Structure formats: C-alpha cells, structure tokens
Amino acid sequence: WYDPYRGAMMMVRVIDGIIKKGDKIRMMATKADYEVNDLGVFAPFPVAVDELGPGEVGFIAASIKSIHDTKVGDTITHAKNAAEEALAGFKDVKPMVFCGIFPTDSDQYPDLRDALDKLHLNDSAFDFEPDTSEALGFGFRCGFLGLLHMDVIQERLEREYNLDLITTAPSVVYQVHTHNGEVVHCENPSKMPDAGKIKHIEEPYFRVSIHVPATYVGPVLRLCQERRGEQHGINYATPDRVIITYDLPLAEVLFDFFDKLKSATKGYASMDYELIGYRQNQLVRLDMLLNGDKVDALSSIVHRDKAFYLGRALAEKLKKIVPRQQYEVAIQAAIGNKVISRETVRAMRKDVTAKCYGGDISRKRKLLEKQKEGKKRMKSVGSVEIPQEAFHAILEID
C-alpha cells in the first residue's frame, strides 16, 4: 500500500537472515537499493519492531517514492551481501485484455495518473501506459486479466477517486508480421501498421473445455462454430455428461461468449480455458468515420468474413446513439480506403419559411438556399460530440 508520508509500504515474510533498521536492501526485480527506515508487525494494529527474523511477517518502510520499484512477489535481499538468485515463483503477469481509459475533463488527467499508480501498487496484474486519442485527448492504455478485472478497476477509479471516465471497447494483443520481417505486438487497433506493410496477422487462441449435459450438445456446438472455433474433441464423462473441447480465438471468447453459453444451456454449462498460443487468420482493421473523420477510439480488429456484417451493425447502432445536429452527420464503416457501410443522421430542420405569408415563391427559395449554405458551412467547421455509450456499441452487437 502507499503511505503519503512514508512512501510505498511493503508486506514481507523473512525466509532467511535478519533485517534491521538502517540496513541497505535491494529489490531483485528492479535492482533498486534503499535504506530501511522503519519495521513493524500487525498485532492486529501496527507495532514498531527493531528487527524481523526467519519466519516472521511484517512491513518495511524505506522511503520508496517510485511505486514502480515495488512488485508483488519480488525478492528483497541485502545490498552488500546479496543473494545469487531470487526465490522461485515470481514472474511478471502479462495482461490479456486492453482498453483505453480517458478522463472526460482534461484537468483530471494528473489525478487519473496518480490513481492508476496507486492501484498498480497492490495489483501486479494491472498495467498501464500513456495514450492519446484524436477523439478523446490524453489518457491511458490499460491492460487487464479479463473483463471482470477491467470492470473492477473502472469501478474503483470512479468510486474511490471520484473520477469521471470514458472507457473504450476492450481488445486483445495481436502479433502483426510485416514484409520486412518485423513483428509488432498491437493491443491498440488505431496503432496497427498500414495494410500495405502487413504480411499477416496472428491472434491469441484459447483451448476451451465445456462441461455440459448431453441434451445441450447441439446448441453448444453451434455457438462454438459461430465463434470461429475448431473442434478438438468430444468426450462422454458419463452417459449424461459431455466434455466438449474447442480451440477458440480470445477475441471471440472475450465479449459475451459465456453469457451466450449460459443462455443456450439454461445455466447448466461450465467452462475452463487456457492460452495455447497465436495462430494466423484473415484479420483486418475496421474503422468508423464521422463526417469523413476517423474516430480512432472506435476502431477494431475483426475477421474479414465478419467485417461487412459488423460494420453495418455498428453503423446502425451509432446512428441511434449519435445526437442529431443542425447538419447531416455521415456515419461510415471502412476497411482501409474502402467504405463498406454508411448511415446518415438527418439534420434538425428549422422552418425558415414560417414567417412568409403568401408572396412570391422566389422569397421562400431564397430563404431555403440561405439555410442550405448555412448548414454546409456549419458542417465544415462543426464537431460531433460522441456519447460514452458509443464506445461500447460493439459489445452490444448480436
């Protein structure tokens, strides 16, 4: 945890040796050295002690200002008489799901950064780095273990730190192989290289084991096939219980696979999964454009066979969400330079001829032409405010 007066505080268990006040210690993961200022144990309230011996559990204060030097599970050793190797079991956890978190008010950016630093202190699986978006401004690209982990972090930021946030749709890490032999790890669709430079794209695959009653085998197989699954095996554990094994892309499992599985089996199915590696697929980047301007926060990486359907469904969904303006708003889905779908949010129309009672028709035409020119000028300089729910529209597409 973080103490505003003493810096990052570490809970430790002494395996071998003795640690005392004034000792120089070294973090083996980051190679950073510090001097111990304070030692203590919880009994159950904090009690200061002079030293900690083998088997004892306590806390250390060493004026650690940078919380990035303290990693959960790291080994601490004496700086002068350092251990040759760290204790087994520590390794950096790799996030599997990524999303962008942006403050609605740019003045809250420093507060958001401090809040993420403090959450990262006691959650080693959570990771973040600065990010910018043309549509949303400055924010952070955050990595999580899964959707539940992402929801918990978002709720804590809003409740504990009183931040008003915009989160983009989650995505996974893709391996983009370029023609010059370079491999780019891409977790943000907007940072994907140009289509002309890409040789092929690989996506993470999970081996999913589904335990289900024999009655629901058909619906489960149909669901897995719709999610681009490859059947690995079907085993009957008992005459009434079946274990179905499929290899599925993580991007297909990520959004609502478990909800659909529970609905198809009336809640009787259970699921277990493990990462098995990356596989090559026909993947493309789907961009969304508002009045010809690309909205990078709405970009996504999808399979080529599903791109047209997803683009059309997403454009229709955004048409209902984007508020009407004084001018027409064109919503387009595009792959590269090719537009595959378009929807139009009609302009709000003011009856400028209401004040004309009779008279020559040319007067009305003049007023309508003037209105048309005004709308055209407004469209060239106006900007569309995108509501929060627009960034999660892709999650609600069936």
Coordinates of C-alpha atoms in Angstrom, one line a residue:
W1 CA 0.0 0.0 0.0
Y2 CA 1.0 3.6 -0.3
D3 CA 1.5 6.0 2.7
P4 CA 1.6 9.7 1.7
Y5 CA 4.3 10.4 4.4
R6 CA 6.5 7.2 4.2
G7 CA 6.1 6.2 0.6
A8 CA 5.4 2.7 -0.7
M9 CA 5.0 0.2 2.2
M10 CA 5.9 -3.5 1.7
M11 CA 4.5 -6.5 3.5
V12 CA 7.2 -9.2 3.7
R13 CA 7.9 -12.6 5.0
V14 CA 11.5 -13.3 6.1
I15 CA 12.7 -16.6 4.7
D16 CA 16.4 -16.5 5.8
G17 CA 18.5 -14.0 7.7
I18 CA 17.6 -10.9 9.8
I19 CA 16.5 -7.4 8.6
K20 CA 17.1 -4.4 10.9
K21 CA 16.5 -0.7 10.8
G22 CA 19.3 1.1 8.8
D23 CA 20.0 -2.0 6.6
K24 CA 20.6 -1.4 2.9
I25 CA 18.2 -3.6 0.9
R26 CA 17.9 -4.4 -2.8
M27 CA 14.8 -5.2 -4.9
M28 CA 16.0 -8.1 -7.1
A29 CA 13.4 -7.5 -9.9
T30 CA 14.3 -3.8 -10.4
K31 CA 17.9 -3.8 -8.8
A32 CA 16.9 -0.6 -6.8
D33 CA 18.6 -0.1 -3.4
Y34 CA 17.0 1.5 -0.4
E35 CA 17.7 2.0 3.3
V36 CA 15.2 0.6 5.8
N37 CA 13.6 3.4 7.9
D38 CA 11.0 1.5 9.8
L39 CA 10.0 -2.0 10.6
G40 CA 6.8 -3.3 12.1
V41 CA 4.2 -6.1 12.6
F42 CA 0.4 -6.1 12.8
A43 CA -0.9 -7.3 16.2
P44 CA -3.6 -6.6 14.9
F45 CA -2.6 -2.9 14.8
P46 CA 0.8 -1.7 13.6
V47 CA 3.5 -2.2 16.2
A48 CA 7.1 -1.0 15.6
V49 CA 9.9 -3.5 16.0
D50 CA 13.7 -3.3 15.7
E51 CA 14.2 -6.4 13.5
L52 CA 12.5 -9.2 11.7
G53 CA 13.8 -12.8 11.8
P54 CA 13.2 -16.0 9.8
G55 CA 9.5 -16.9 9.5
E56 CA 8.2 -13.6 10.7
V57 CA 5.8 -11.5 8.7
G58 CA 5.8 -7.7 8.9
F59 CA 6.1 -4.4 7.0
I60 CA 9.0 -2.3 5.8
A61 CA 9.2 1.4 5.2
A62 CA 12.2 2.6 3.1
S63 CA 11.1 6.0 1.7
I64 CA 10.3 4.4 -1.7
K65 CA 8.9 7.2 -3.7
S66 CA 8.6 5.3 -7.0
I67 CA 5.9 2.6 -6.6
H68 CA 7.2 1.0 -9.8
D69 CA 10.2 -0.3 -7.8
T70 CA 7.9 -2.5 -5.7
K71 CA 6.5 -5.5 -7.4
V72 CA 4.2 -8.0 -5.7
G73 CA 6.1 -11.3 -5.3
D74 CA 9.6 -9.8 -5.6
T75 CA 12.5 -11.0 -3.5
I76 CA 14.3 -8.5 -1.2
T77 CA 17.9 -9.1 -0.3
H78 CA 20.8 -7.2 1.5
A79 CA 22.6 -4.8 -0.9
K80 CA 26.1 -5.7 0.4
N81 CA 25.6 -9.5 0.8
A82 CA 23.1 -10.1 -2.0
A83 CA 21.5 -13.4 -2.8
E84 CA 22.7 -15.0 -6.0
E85 CA 19.1 -15.7 -7.3
A86 CA 15.6 -14.7 -6.4
L87 CA 13.1 -17.0 -4.7
A88 CA 11.1 -19.1 -7.2
G89 CA 7.6 -18.2 -8.1
F90 CA 7.9 -14.6 -9.1
K91 CA 7.2 -13.6 -12.7
D92 CA 5.5 -10.6 -14.3
V93 CA 1.9 -11.2 -15.1
K94 CA 1.0 -10.5 -18.7
P95 CA -2.3 -8.7 -19.3
M96 CA -4.6 -10.3 -21.9
V97 CA -7.3 -7.6 -22.3
F98 CA -6.6 -4.0 -23.1
C99 CA -8.8 -0.9 -23.2
G100 CA -8.3 2.9 -23.2
I101 CA -9.3 5.0 -20.1
F102 CA -9.7 8.7 -20.7
P103 CA -10.9 11.5 -18.3
T104 CA -14.0 13.4 -19.5
D105 CA -12.3 16.6 -18.2
S106 CA -8.7 17.0 -19.3
D107 CA -7.9 18.7 -16.0
Q108 CA -8.4 15.4 -14.2
Y109 CA -5.5 13.7 -16.2
P110 CA -2.9 14.1 -13.3
D111 CA -5.5 12.8 -10.8
L112 CA -6.1 9.8 -13.1
R113 CA -2.4 9.1 -13.4
D114 CA -1.9 9.2 -9.6
A115 CA -5.0 6.9 -9.0
L116 CA -3.7 4.3 -11.6
D117 CA -0.2 4.4 -9.9
K118 CA -1.8 3.5 -6.5
L119 CA -4.0 0.8 -7.9
H120 CA -1.0 -0.7 -9.7
L121 CA 0.9 -0.9 -6.3
N122 CA -1.2 -3.7 -4.9
D123 CA -2.4 -5.3 -8.2
S124 CA 0.6 -6.6 -10.2
A125 CA -1.7 -7.9 -13.0
F126 CA -2.8 -4.4 -13.8
D127 CA -0.7 -2.4 -16.2
F128 CA -1.0 0.9 -18.0
E129 CA 0.9 3.4 -20.2
P130 CA 0.1 6.9 -21.5
D131 CA -2.0 7.1 -24.7
T132 CA -3.5 9.8 -26.8
S133 CA -6.6 9.8 -29.0
E134 CA -7.7 12.4 -31.5
A135 CA -11.3 12.0 -30.3
L136 CA -10.8 11.7 -26.6
G137 CA -7.5 13.5 -25.9
F138 CA -4.9 12.4 -23.3
G139 CA -5.5 9.2 -21.3
F140 CA -4.0 5.7 -20.6
R141 CA -4.0 2.3 -22.4
C142 CA -4.6 -0.2 -19.6
G143 CA -4.0 -4.0 -19.5
F144 CA -6.2 -6.4 -17.5
L145 CA -6.5 -10.2 -17.0
G146 CA -10.1 -10.2 -18.2
L147 CA -13.4 -8.3 -18.4
L148 CA -14.2 -8.7 -14.7
H149 CA -10.8 -7.3 -13.8
M150 CA -11.4 -4.4 -16.1
D151 CA -14.8 -3.6 -14.6
V152 CA -13.4 -3.8 -11.0
I153 CA -10.6 -1.3 -11.8
Q154 CA -13.1 1.1 -13.5
E155 CA -15.5 1.0 -10.6
R156 CA -12.7 1.6 -8.1
L157 CA -11.4 4.6 -10.1
E158 CA -14.9 6.1 -10.2
R159 CA -15.9 5.4 -6.6
E160 CA -12.7 5.7 -4.6
Y161 CA -11.1 8.5 -6.6
N162 CA -14.2 10.4 -7.8
L163 CA -13.2 10.4 -11.4
D164 CA -15.5 10.8 -14.4
L165 CA -14.2 8.4 -17.1
I166 CA -14.7 7.3 -20.7
T167 CA -13.5 3.7 -21.5
T168 CA -13.1 2.3 -25.0
A169 CA -14.2 -1.2 -26.1
P170 CA -11.7 -3.9 -24.9
S171 CA -9.3 -5.6 -27.3
V172 CA -6.6 -8.3 -27.2
V173 CA -3.0 -8.3 -28.3
Y174 CA -2.3 -9.2 -31.9
Q175 CA 1.0 -10.1 -33.5
V176 CA 1.4 -8.2 -36.8
H177 CA 4.1 -9.6 -39.1
T178 CA 5.3 -7.0 -41.6
H179 CA 7.0 -7.6 -45.0
N180 CA 10.4 -6.6 -43.6
G181 CA 10.3 -9.4 -41.1
E182 CA 9.4 -7.2 -38.1
V183 CA 6.8 -8.5 -35.5
V184 CA 4.7 -5.7 -33.9
H185 CA 2.6 -6.5 -30.8
C186 CA -0.5 -4.5 -31.3
E187 CA -3.1 -4.1 -28.5
N188 CA -4.5 -0.8 -29.8
P189 CA -6.2 -1.1 -33.2
S190 CA -5.5 2.5 -34.1
K191 CA -1.7 1.8 -33.8
M192 CA -1.8 -1.0 -36.3
P193 CA 0.6 -0.6 -39.3
D194 CA -0.8 0.3 -42.8
A195 CA -2.4 -2.6 -44.7
G196 CA 0.3 -2.4 -47.4
K197 CA 3.1 -3.1 -44.9
I198 CA 1.3 -6.1 -43.3
K199 CA 2.3 -9.7 -44.3
H200 CA -0.1 -11.5 -42.0
I201 CA -1.7 -11.1 -38.5
E202 CA -1.8 -13.7 -35.7
E203 CA -4.3 -13.6 -32.8
P204 CA -4.3 -15.5 -29.4
Y205 CA -6.2 -18.7 -29.1
F206 CA -7.6 -20.4 -26.1
R207 CA -8.4 -24.1 -25.6
V208 CA -11.8 -24.1 -24.1
S209 CA -13.3 -27.2 -22.2
I210 CA -17.0 -27.0 -21.8
H211 CA -18.8 -29.4 -19.4
V212 CA -22.5 -29.7 -20.4
P213 CA -25.4 -32.1 -20.2
A214 CA -25.8 -34.3 -23.3
T215 CA -29.2 -32.6 -24.1
Y216 CA -27.4 -29.3 -24.9
V217 CA -24.6 -30.6 -27.1
G218 CA -26.2 -29.2 -30.3
P219 CA -26.6 -25.6 -29.2
V220 CA -23.0 -25.5 -27.7
L221 CA -21.5 -26.9 -31.0
R222 CA -23.5 -24.3 -33.0
L223 CA -22.3 -21.5 -30.7
C224 CA -18.6 -22.5 -31.0
Q225 CA -18.8 -22.8 -34.8
E226 CA -20.3 -19.3 -35.0
R227 CA -17.3 -18.0 -33.0
R228 CA -14.8 -19.4 -35.5
G229 CA -14.0 -22.4 -33.2
E230 CA -12.0 -25.5 -34.2
Q231 CA -13.3 -28.7 -32.6
H232 CA -10.7 -30.6 -30.7
G233 CA -12.7 -33.4 -29.2
I234 CA -16.0 -34.6 -27.6
N235 CA -15.8 -37.0 -24.6
Y236 CA -18.6 -38.5 -22.6
A237 CA -17.6 -38.4 -19.0
T238 CA -20.9 -40.2 -18.1
P239 CA -23.9 -41.1 -20.4
D240 CA -25.5 -37.8 -19.4
R241 CA -22.4 -35.5 -19.2
V242 CA -20.3 -34.4 -22.1
I243 CA -16.9 -32.6 -22.2
I244 CA -16.6 -30.5 -25.4
T245 CA -13.1 -29.2 -26.3
Y246 CA -12.7 -26.3 -28.8
D247 CA -9.9 -24.0 -29.9
L248 CA -11.3 -20.5 -30.0
P249 CA -9.9 -17.0 -30.7
L250 CA -9.6 -15.0 -27.5
A251 CA -11.4 -12.1 -29.2
E252 CA -14.5 -14.3 -29.7
V253 CA -14.5 -15.5 -26.1
L254 CA -13.9 -12.1 -24.7
F255 CA -17.2 -10.3 -25.1
D256 CA -20.3 -12.3 -24.4
F257 CA -19.4 -15.9 -25.1
F258 CA -20.0 -17.1 -21.6
D259 CA -23.4 -15.3 -21.4
K260 CA -24.5 -16.9 -24.7
L261 CA -23.2 -20.3 -23.4
K262 CA -25.3 -20.0 -20.2
S263 CA -28.4 -18.9 -22.2
A264 CA -28.0 -21.9 -24.7
T265 CA -27.7 -24.4 -21.9
K266 CA -30.1 -22.8 -19.4
G267 CA -27.3 -22.3 -17.0
Y268 CA -26.0 -25.9 -16.8
A269 CA -22.7 -25.4 -18.7
S270 CA -19.4 -24.7 -17.1
M271 CA -16.2 -23.6 -18.9
D272 CA -12.5 -23.8 -18.4
Y273 CA -9.8 -22.4 -20.7
E274 CA -6.1 -22.0 -21.2
L275 CA -3.9 -20.0 -23.6
I276 CA -2.3 -22.2 -26.3
G277 CA -0.5 -19.6 -28.4
Y278 CA -1.1 -17.5 -31.6
R279 CA -2.5 -18.5 -35.0
Q280 CA -2.6 -16.7 -38.3
N281 CA -6.0 -15.5 -39.5
Q282 CA -7.5 -13.2 -42.1
L283 CA -7.9 -10.2 -39.9
V284 CA -8.5 -6.6 -40.9
R285 CA -8.9 -3.2 -39.1
L286 CA -12.4 -1.9 -39.2
D287 CA -12.5 1.9 -38.9
M288 CA -15.5 4.1 -38.1
L289 CA -15.8 7.6 -39.7
L290 CA -18.0 10.5 -38.7
N291 CA -18.3 13.1 -41.5
G292 CA -15.2 11.7 -43.1
D293 CA -13.0 11.9 -39.9
K294 CA -11.7 8.7 -38.5
V295 CA -12.6 8.1 -34.8
D296 CA -9.6 6.1 -33.6
A297 CA -11.3 5.1 -30.3
L298 CA -14.0 3.2 -32.3
S299 CA -11.5 1.2 -34.5
S300 CA -11.4 -2.6 -34.0
I301 CA -9.6 -5.6 -35.5
V302 CA -12.1 -8.2 -36.9
H303 CA -12.1 -11.3 -39.1
R304 CA -12.5 -10.4 -42.8
D305 CA -15.6 -12.7 -43.2
K306 CA -17.4 -10.8 -40.4
A307 CA -16.2 -7.3 -41.3
F308 CA -19.2 -6.3 -43.5
Y309 CA -21.8 -7.5 -41.0
L310 CA -20.1 -5.9 -38.1
G311 CA -19.5 -2.6 -39.9
R312 CA -23.2 -2.4 -41.0
A313 CA -24.5 -3.3 -37.5
L314 CA -22.1 -0.9 -35.8
A315 CA -23.1 2.0 -38.1
E316 CA -26.8 1.3 -37.4
K317 CA -26.1 1.2 -33.7
L318 CA -24.2 4.5 -33.8
K319 CA -27.0 6.1 -35.8
K320 CA -29.3 5.7 -32.8
I321 CA -26.6 6.9 -30.3
V322 CA -25.0 9.9 -32.0
P323 CA -27.2 13.0 -31.3
R324 CA -28.7 15.0 -34.1
Q325 CA -27.0 18.2 -35.2
Q326 CA -28.0 21.2 -37.2
Y327 CA -26.4 19.5 -40.2
E328 CA -26.2 16.0 -41.6
V329 CA -23.9 13.5 -39.9
A330 CA -22.5 10.7 -42.1
I331 CA -21.5 7.5 -40.2
Q332 CA -19.3 5.2 -42.3
A333 CA -17.6 1.9 -41.7
A334 CA -14.4 1.4 -43.7
I335 CA -11.6 -1.2 -44.3
G336 CA -8.6 0.8 -45.4
N337 CA -9.9 3.2 -48.1
K338 CA -12.9 1.1 -48.9
V339 CA -16.2 2.2 -47.3
I340 CA -18.4 -0.9 -46.6
S341 CA -21.4 0.6 -44.9
R342 CA -23.0 4.1 -44.4
E343 CA -25.8 5.5 -42.2
T344 CA -26.9 9.1 -42.0
V345 CA -28.1 11.1 -39.0
R346 CA -30.6 13.6 -40.5
A347 CA -30.2 17.2 -39.7
M348 CA -32.7 19.0 -37.4
R349 CA -34.7 21.3 -39.7
K350 CA -35.9 24.7 -38.8
D351 CA -38.9 26.1 -40.8
V352 CA -37.3 29.3 -42.1
T353 CA -40.3 30.0 -44.3
A354 CA -42.8 30.2 -41.4
K355 CA -42.7 34.0 -41.4
C356 CA -43.6 34.2 -45.1
Y357 CA -47.3 34.7 -45.5
G358 CA -48.0 34.3 -49.2
G359 CA -45.9 36.5 -51.6
D360 CA -43.6 35.4 -54.4
I361 CA -42.2 31.8 -54.3
S362 CA -38.7 33.3 -55.0
R363 CA -38.6 34.7 -51.5
K364 CA -39.1 31.3 -50.0
R365 CA -36.5 29.8 -52.3
K366 CA -34.0 32.5 -51.3
L367 CA -34.5 31.7 -47.6
L368 CA -34.1 27.9 -48.2
E369 CA -31.0 28.4 -50.2
K370 CA -29.6 30.6 -47.4
Q371 CA -30.4 27.9 -44.9
K372 CA -28.7 25.3 -47.1
E373 CA -25.5 27.4 -47.3
G374 CA -25.5 27.9 -43.5
K375 CA -25.8 24.2 -42.9
K376 CA -23.0 23.5 -45.3
R377 CA -20.7 26.0 -43.6
M378 CA -21.7 24.6 -40.2
K379 CA -20.8 21.0 -41.3
S380 CA -17.3 22.1 -42.4
V381 CA -16.4 23.7 -39.0
G382 CA -18.7 21.8 -36.6
S383 CA -17.7 18.8 -34.4
V384 CA -19.9 15.9 -33.2
E385 CA -19.8 15.1 -29.5
I386 CA -19.7 11.3 -29.1
P387 CA -21.5 10.0 -26.1
Q388 CA -19.9 7.4 -23.7
E389 CA -22.2 4.5 -24.8
A390 CA -21.0 4.8 -28.4
F391 CA -17.6 3.4 -27.4
H392 CA -19.3 0.2 -26.1
A393 CA -21.7 -0.2 -29.1
I394 CA -19.6 -3.1 -30.5
L395 CA -20.2 -5.1 -27.3
E396 CA -24.0 -4.9 -27.8
I397 CA -24.0 -6.3 -31.4
D398 CA -25.6 -9.7 -31.5

